[in-house]
mmCIF file of C-alpha atoms and ligand atoms in Angstrom:
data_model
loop_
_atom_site.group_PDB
_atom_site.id
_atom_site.type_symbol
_atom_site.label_atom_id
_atom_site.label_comp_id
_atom_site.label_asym_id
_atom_site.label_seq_id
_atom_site.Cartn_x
_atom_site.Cartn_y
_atom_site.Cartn_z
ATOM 1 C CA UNK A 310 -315.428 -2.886 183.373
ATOM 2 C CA UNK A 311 -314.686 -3.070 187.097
ATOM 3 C CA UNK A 312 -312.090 -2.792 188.661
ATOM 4 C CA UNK A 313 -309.925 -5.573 189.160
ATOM 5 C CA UNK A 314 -306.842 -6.978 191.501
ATOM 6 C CA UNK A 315 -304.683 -9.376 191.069
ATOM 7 C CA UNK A 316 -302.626 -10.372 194.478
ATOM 8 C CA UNK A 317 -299.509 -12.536 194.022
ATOM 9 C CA UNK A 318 -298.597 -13.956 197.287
ATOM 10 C CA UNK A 319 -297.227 -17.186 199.255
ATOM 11 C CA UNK A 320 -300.154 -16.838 201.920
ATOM 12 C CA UNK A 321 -303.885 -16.375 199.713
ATOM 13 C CA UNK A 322 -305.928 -17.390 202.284
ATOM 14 C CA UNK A 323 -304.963 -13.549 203.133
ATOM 15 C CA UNK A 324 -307.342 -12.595 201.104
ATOM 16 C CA UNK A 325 -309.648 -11.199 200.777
ATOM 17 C CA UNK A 326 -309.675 -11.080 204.997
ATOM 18 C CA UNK A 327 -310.484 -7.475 205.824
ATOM 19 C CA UNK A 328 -311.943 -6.660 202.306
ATOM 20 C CA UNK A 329 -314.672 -9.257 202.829
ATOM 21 C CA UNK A 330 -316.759 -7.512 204.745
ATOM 22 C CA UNK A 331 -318.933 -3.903 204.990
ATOM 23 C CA UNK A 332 -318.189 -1.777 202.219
ATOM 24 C CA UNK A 333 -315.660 -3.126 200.313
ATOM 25 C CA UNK A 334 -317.155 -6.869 201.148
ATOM 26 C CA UNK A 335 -320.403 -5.817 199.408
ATOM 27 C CA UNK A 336 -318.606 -4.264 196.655
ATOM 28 C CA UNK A 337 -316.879 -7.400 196.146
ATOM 29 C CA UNK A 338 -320.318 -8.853 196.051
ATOM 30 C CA UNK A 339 -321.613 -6.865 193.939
ATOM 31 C CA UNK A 340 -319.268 -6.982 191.325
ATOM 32 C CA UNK A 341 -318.248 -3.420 191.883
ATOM 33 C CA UNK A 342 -314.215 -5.123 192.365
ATOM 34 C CA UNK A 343 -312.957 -8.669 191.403
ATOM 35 C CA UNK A 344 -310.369 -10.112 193.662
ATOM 36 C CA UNK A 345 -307.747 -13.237 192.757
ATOM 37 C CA UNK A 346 -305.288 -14.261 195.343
ATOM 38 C CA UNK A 347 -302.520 -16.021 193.151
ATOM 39 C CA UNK A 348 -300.658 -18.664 195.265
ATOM 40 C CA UNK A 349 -296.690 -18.252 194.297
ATOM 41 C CA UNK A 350 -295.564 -21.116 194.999
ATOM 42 C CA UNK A 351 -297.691 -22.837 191.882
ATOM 43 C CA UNK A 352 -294.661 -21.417 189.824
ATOM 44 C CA UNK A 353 -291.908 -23.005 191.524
ATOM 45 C CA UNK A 354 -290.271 -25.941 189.099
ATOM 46 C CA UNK A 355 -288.885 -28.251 191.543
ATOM 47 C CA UNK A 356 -290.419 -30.763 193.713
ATOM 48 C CA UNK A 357 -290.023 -29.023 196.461
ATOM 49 C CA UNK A 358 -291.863 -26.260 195.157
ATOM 50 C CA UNK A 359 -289.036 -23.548 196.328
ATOM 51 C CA UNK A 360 -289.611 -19.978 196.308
ATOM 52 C CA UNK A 361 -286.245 -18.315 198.071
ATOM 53 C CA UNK A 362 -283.408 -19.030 198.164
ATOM 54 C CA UNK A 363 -280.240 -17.768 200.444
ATOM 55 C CA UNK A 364 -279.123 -14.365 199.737
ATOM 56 C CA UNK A 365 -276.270 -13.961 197.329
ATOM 57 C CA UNK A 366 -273.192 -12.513 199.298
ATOM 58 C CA UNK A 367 -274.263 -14.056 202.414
ATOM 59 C CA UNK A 368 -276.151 -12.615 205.797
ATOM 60 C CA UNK A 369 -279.036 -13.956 207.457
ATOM 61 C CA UNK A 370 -282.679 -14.746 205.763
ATOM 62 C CA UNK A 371 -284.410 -16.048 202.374
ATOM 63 C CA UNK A 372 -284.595 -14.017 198.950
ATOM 64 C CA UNK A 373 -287.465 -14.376 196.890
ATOM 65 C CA UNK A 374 -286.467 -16.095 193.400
ATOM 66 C CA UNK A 375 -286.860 -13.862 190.283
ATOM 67 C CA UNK A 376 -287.545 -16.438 188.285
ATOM 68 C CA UNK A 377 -290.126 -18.215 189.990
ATOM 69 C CA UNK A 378 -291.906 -14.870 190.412
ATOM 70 C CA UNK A 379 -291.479 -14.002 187.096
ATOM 71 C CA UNK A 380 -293.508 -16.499 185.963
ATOM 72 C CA UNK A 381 -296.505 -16.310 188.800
ATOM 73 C CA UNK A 382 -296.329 -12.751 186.876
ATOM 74 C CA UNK A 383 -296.603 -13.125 183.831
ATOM 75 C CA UNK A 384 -299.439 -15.303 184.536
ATOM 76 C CA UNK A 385 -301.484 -13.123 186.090
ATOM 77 C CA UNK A 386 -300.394 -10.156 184.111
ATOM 78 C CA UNK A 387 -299.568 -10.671 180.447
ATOM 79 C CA UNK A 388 -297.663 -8.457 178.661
ATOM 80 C CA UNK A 389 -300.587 -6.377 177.465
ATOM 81 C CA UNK A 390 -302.259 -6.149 180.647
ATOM 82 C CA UNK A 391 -302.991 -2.191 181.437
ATOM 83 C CA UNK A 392 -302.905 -2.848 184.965
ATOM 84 C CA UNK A 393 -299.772 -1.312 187.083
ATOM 85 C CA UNK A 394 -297.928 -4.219 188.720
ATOM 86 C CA UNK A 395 -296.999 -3.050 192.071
ATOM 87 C CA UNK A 396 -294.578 -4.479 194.614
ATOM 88 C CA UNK A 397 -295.166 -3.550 198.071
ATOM 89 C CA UNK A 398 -291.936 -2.945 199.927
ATOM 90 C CA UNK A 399 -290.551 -0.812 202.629
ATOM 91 C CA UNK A 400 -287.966 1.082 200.106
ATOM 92 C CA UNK A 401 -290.899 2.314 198.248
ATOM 93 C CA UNK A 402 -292.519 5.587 197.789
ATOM 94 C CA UNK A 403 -295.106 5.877 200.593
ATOM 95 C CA UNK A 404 -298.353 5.323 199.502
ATOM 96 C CA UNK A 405 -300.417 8.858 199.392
ATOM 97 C CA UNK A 406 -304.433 9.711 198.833
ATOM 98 C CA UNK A 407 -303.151 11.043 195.381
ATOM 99 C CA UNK A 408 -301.741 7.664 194.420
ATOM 100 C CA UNK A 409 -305.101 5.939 195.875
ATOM 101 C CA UNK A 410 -307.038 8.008 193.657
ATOM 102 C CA UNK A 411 -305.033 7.664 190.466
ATOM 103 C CA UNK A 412 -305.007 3.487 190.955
ATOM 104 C CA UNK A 413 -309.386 3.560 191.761
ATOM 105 C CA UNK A 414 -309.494 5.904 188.325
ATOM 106 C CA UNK A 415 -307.539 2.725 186.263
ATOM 107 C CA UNK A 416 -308.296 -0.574 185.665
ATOM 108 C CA UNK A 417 -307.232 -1.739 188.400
ATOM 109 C CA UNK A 418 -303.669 -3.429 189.962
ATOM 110 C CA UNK A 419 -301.320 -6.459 190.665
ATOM 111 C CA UNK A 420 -299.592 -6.723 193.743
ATOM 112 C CA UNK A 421 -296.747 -8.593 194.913
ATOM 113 C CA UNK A 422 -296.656 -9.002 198.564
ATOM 114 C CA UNK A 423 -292.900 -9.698 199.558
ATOM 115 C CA UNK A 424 -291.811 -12.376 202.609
ATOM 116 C CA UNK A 425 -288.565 -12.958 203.993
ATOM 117 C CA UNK A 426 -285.484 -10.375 203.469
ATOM 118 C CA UNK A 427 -287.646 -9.529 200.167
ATOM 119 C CA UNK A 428 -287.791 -9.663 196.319
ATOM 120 C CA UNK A 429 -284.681 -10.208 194.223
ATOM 121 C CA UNK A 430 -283.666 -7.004 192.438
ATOM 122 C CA UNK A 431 -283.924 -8.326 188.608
ATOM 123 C CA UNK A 432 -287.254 -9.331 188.661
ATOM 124 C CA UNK A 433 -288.333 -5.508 190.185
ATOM 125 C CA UNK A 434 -286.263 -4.508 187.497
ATOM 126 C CA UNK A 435 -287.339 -7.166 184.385
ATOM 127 C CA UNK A 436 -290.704 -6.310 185.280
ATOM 128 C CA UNK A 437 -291.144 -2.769 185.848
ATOM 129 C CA UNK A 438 -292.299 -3.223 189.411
ATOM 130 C CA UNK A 439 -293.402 -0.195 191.106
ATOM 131 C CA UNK A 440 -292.407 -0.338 194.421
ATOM 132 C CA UNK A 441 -294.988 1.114 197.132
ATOM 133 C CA UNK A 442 -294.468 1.677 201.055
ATOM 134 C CA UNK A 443 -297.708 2.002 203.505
ATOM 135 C CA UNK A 444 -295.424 3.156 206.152
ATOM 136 C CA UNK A 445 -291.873 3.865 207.843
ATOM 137 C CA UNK A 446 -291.504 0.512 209.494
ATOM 138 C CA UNK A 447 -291.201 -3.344 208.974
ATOM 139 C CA UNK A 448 -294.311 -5.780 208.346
ATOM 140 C CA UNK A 449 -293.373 -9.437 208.320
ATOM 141 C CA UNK A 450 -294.799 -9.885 204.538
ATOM 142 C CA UNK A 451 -296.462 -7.584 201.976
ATOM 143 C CA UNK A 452 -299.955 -8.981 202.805
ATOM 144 C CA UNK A 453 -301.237 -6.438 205.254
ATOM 145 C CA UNK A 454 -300.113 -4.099 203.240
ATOM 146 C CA UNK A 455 -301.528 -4.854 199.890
ATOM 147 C CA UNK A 456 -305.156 -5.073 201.998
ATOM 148 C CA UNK A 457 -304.079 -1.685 203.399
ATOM 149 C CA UNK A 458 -303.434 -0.479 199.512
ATOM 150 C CA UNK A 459 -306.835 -2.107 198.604
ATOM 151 C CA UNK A 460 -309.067 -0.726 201.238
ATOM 152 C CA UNK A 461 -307.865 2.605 200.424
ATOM 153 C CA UNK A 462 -308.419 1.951 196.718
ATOM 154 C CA UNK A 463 -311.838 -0.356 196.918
ATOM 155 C CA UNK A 464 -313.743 2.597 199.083
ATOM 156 C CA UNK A 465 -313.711 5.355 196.521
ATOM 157 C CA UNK A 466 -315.173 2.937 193.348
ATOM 158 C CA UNK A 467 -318.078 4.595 192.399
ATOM 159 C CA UNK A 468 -320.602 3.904 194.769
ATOM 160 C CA UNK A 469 -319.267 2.217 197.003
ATOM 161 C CA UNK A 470 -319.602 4.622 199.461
ATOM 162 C CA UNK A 471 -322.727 5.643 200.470
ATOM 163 C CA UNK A 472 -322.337 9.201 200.718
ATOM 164 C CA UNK A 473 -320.209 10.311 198.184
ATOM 165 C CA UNK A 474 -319.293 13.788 199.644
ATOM 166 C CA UNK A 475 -317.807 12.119 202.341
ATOM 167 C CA UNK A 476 -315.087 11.471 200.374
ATOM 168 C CA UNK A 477 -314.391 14.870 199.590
ATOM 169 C CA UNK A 478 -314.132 16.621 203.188
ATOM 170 C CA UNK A 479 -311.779 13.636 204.493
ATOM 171 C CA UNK A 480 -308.053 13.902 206.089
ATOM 172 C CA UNK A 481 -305.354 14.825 202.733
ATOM 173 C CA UNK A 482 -308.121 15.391 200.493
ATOM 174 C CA UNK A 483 -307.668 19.370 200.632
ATOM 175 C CA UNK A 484 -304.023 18.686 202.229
ATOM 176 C CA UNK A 485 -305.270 19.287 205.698
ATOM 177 C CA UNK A 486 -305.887 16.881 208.220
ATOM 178 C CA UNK A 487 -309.927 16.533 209.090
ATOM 179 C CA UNK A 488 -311.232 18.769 212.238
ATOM 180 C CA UNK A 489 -312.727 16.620 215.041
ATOM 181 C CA UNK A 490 -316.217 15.123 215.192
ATOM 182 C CA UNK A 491 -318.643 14.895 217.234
ATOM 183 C CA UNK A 492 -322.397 13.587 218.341
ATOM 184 C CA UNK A 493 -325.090 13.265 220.635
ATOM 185 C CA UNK A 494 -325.278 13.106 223.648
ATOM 186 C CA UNK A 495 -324.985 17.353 223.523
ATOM 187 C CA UNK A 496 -322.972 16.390 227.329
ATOM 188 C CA UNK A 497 -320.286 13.703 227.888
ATOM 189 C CA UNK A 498 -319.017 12.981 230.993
ATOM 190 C CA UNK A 499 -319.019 17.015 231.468
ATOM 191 C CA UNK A 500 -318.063 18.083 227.994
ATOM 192 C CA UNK A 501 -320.243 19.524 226.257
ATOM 193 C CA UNK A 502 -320.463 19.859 222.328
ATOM 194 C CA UNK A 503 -318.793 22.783 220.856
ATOM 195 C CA UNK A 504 -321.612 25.432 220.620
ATOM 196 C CA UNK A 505 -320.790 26.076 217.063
ATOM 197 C CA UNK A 506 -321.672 22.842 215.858
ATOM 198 C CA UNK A 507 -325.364 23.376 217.175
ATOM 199 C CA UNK A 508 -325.616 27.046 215.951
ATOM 200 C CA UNK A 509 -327.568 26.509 212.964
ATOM 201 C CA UNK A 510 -325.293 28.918 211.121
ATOM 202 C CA UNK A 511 -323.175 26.944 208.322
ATOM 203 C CA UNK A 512 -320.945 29.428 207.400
ATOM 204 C CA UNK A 513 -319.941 29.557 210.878
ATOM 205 C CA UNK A 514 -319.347 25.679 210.946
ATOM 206 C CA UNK A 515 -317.411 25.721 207.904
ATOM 207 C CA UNK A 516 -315.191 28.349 209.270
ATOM 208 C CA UNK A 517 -315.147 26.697 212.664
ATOM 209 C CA UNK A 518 -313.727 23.178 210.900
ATOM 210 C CA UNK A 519 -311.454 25.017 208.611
ATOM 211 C CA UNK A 520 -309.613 26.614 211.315
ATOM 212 C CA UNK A 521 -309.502 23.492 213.744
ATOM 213 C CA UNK A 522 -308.085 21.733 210.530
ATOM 214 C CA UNK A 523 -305.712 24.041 209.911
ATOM 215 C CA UNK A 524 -304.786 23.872 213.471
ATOM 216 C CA UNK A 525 -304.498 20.428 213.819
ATOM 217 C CA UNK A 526 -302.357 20.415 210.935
ATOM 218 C CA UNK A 527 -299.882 22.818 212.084
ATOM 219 C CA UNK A 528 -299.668 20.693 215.122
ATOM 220 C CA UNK A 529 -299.195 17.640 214.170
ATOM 221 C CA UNK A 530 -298.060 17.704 210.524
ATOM 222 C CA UNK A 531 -296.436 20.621 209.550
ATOM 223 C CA UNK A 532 -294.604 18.331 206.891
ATOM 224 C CA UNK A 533 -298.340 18.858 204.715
ATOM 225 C CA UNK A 534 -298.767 22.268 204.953
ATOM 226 C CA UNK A 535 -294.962 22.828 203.482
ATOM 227 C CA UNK A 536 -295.626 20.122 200.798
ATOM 228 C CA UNK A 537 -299.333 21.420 199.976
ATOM 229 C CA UNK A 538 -299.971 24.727 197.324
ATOM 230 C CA UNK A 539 -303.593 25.250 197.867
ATOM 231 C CA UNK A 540 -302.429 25.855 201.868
ATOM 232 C CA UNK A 541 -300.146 28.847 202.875
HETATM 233 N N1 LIG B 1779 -285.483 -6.860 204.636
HETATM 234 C C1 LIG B 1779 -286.443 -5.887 204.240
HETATM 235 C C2 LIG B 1779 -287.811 -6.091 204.924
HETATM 236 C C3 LIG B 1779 -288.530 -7.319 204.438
HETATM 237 S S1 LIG B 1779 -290.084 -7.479 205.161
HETATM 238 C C4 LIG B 1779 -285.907 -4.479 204.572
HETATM 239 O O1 LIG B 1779 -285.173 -4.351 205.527
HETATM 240 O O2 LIG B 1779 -286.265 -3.531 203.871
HETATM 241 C C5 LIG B 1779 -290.851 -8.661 204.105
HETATM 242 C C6 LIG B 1779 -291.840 -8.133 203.104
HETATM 243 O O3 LIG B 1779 -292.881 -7.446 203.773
HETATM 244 C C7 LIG B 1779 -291.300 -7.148 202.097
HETATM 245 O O4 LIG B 1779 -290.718 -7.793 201.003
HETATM 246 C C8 LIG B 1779 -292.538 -6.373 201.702
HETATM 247 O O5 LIG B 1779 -293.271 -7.049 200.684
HETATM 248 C C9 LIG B 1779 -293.382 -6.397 202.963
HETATM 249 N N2 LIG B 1779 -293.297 -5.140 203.728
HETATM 250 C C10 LIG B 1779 -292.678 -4.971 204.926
HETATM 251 N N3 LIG B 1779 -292.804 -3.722 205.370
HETATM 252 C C11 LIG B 1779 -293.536 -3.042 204.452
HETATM 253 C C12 LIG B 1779 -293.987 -1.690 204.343
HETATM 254 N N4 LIG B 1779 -293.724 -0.793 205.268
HETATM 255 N N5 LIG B 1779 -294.713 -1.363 203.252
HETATM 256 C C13 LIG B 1779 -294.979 -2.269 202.286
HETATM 257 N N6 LIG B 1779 -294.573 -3.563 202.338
HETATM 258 C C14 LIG B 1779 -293.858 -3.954 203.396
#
């Protein structure tokens, strides 16, 4: 079975944007993912098909209605659906590599993408909605993010990337950021290649981009190395 995303969200001409094309695009294609954009609003009950409503002890800005989302979710995820039902939101836990690799190993998710102030609190709650975060600061709706969620997820399918080592050697994947890169021309604009790199001699590579990623690491996030064991 692959895997397979359901997006709940008041904009699905969103999607699938980004994820239509190169890699994930193909996969898509190919049948490697299935993608349904669910449009919210079918689940309003009035004729004005509302969706928010104002906040409940006043202030500025629109609440999403539980009970019209409640239903757009149940739709798309019965009660027996294996899928985790995800909420993006800035209060969440910020999304990690780990959690990416746990979601591509399931079945696959639903996402609610938020607008407006956000989401109101029973329905997180009535549904078990596991909030997620892509970030320390404010988008304008959860759409960007749930296609930020979904590239991440989408790329490590199995084959959908190319070469699958790749994968392995990448920024978080040993808790280290990645060491630079580089490529011909062997002289740019008066910098050359380090010499290293065009030794020959692996070992000496391997040491070469352990140490810059370590490094690099200690420079610029510190916060991994204290949060990683495989790293003193
Ligand atoms: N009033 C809220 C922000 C609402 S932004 C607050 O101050 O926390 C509107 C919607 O955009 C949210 O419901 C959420 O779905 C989405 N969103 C905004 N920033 C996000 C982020 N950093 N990560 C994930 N989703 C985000």
């Amino acid at each position: 079975m692959s895997f397979s995303a359901s997006v709940l969200t008041l904009y699905p001409e969103m999607f699938p944007g980004a994820l239509g094309v190169s890699l994930a695009g193909r996969a898509l294609e190919a049948g490697t993912w299935s993608l349904e954009a669910i449009q919210i609003r079918d689940f309003a009950s009035d004729r004005h098909r509302t969706v928010d409503d104002t906040p409940a002890g006043g202030g500025a800005g629109m609440v999403m209605r539980a009970d019209v989302l409640a239903k757009a979710i149940d739709h798309a995820s019965p009660q027996d659906d294996p899928r985790p039902r995800l909420l993006m939101s800035p209060r969440g836990k910020p999304l990690t590599q780990l959690r990416v690799r746990e979601l591509a190993a399931g079945p696959g998710v639903v996402i609610v993408c938020g607008r407006f102030e956000g989401v109101d609190q029973r329905v997180i709650d009535a549904r078990g909605l596991e909030e997620v975060s892509v970030g320390d600061f404010i988008l304008s709706g959860g759409e960007p993010a749930a296609l930020v969620l979904l590239d991440a997820v989408v790329r490590l399918l199995p084959g959908v990337m190319g070469n699958a080592v790749s994968g392995d050697e990448e920024s978080f994947e040993n808790g280290l950021l990645e060491h630079p890169h580089y490529t011909r021309p062997q002289e740019f604009e008066g910098r050359q290649i380090p010499e290293v790199l065009t030794s020959g001699n692996h070992q000496k590579i391997a040491a070469w981009r352990r140490a810059e990623s370590e490094r690099l690491t200690k420079e610029r996030r510190p916060d991994l190395l204290a949060s990683h064991p495989l790293v003193k």
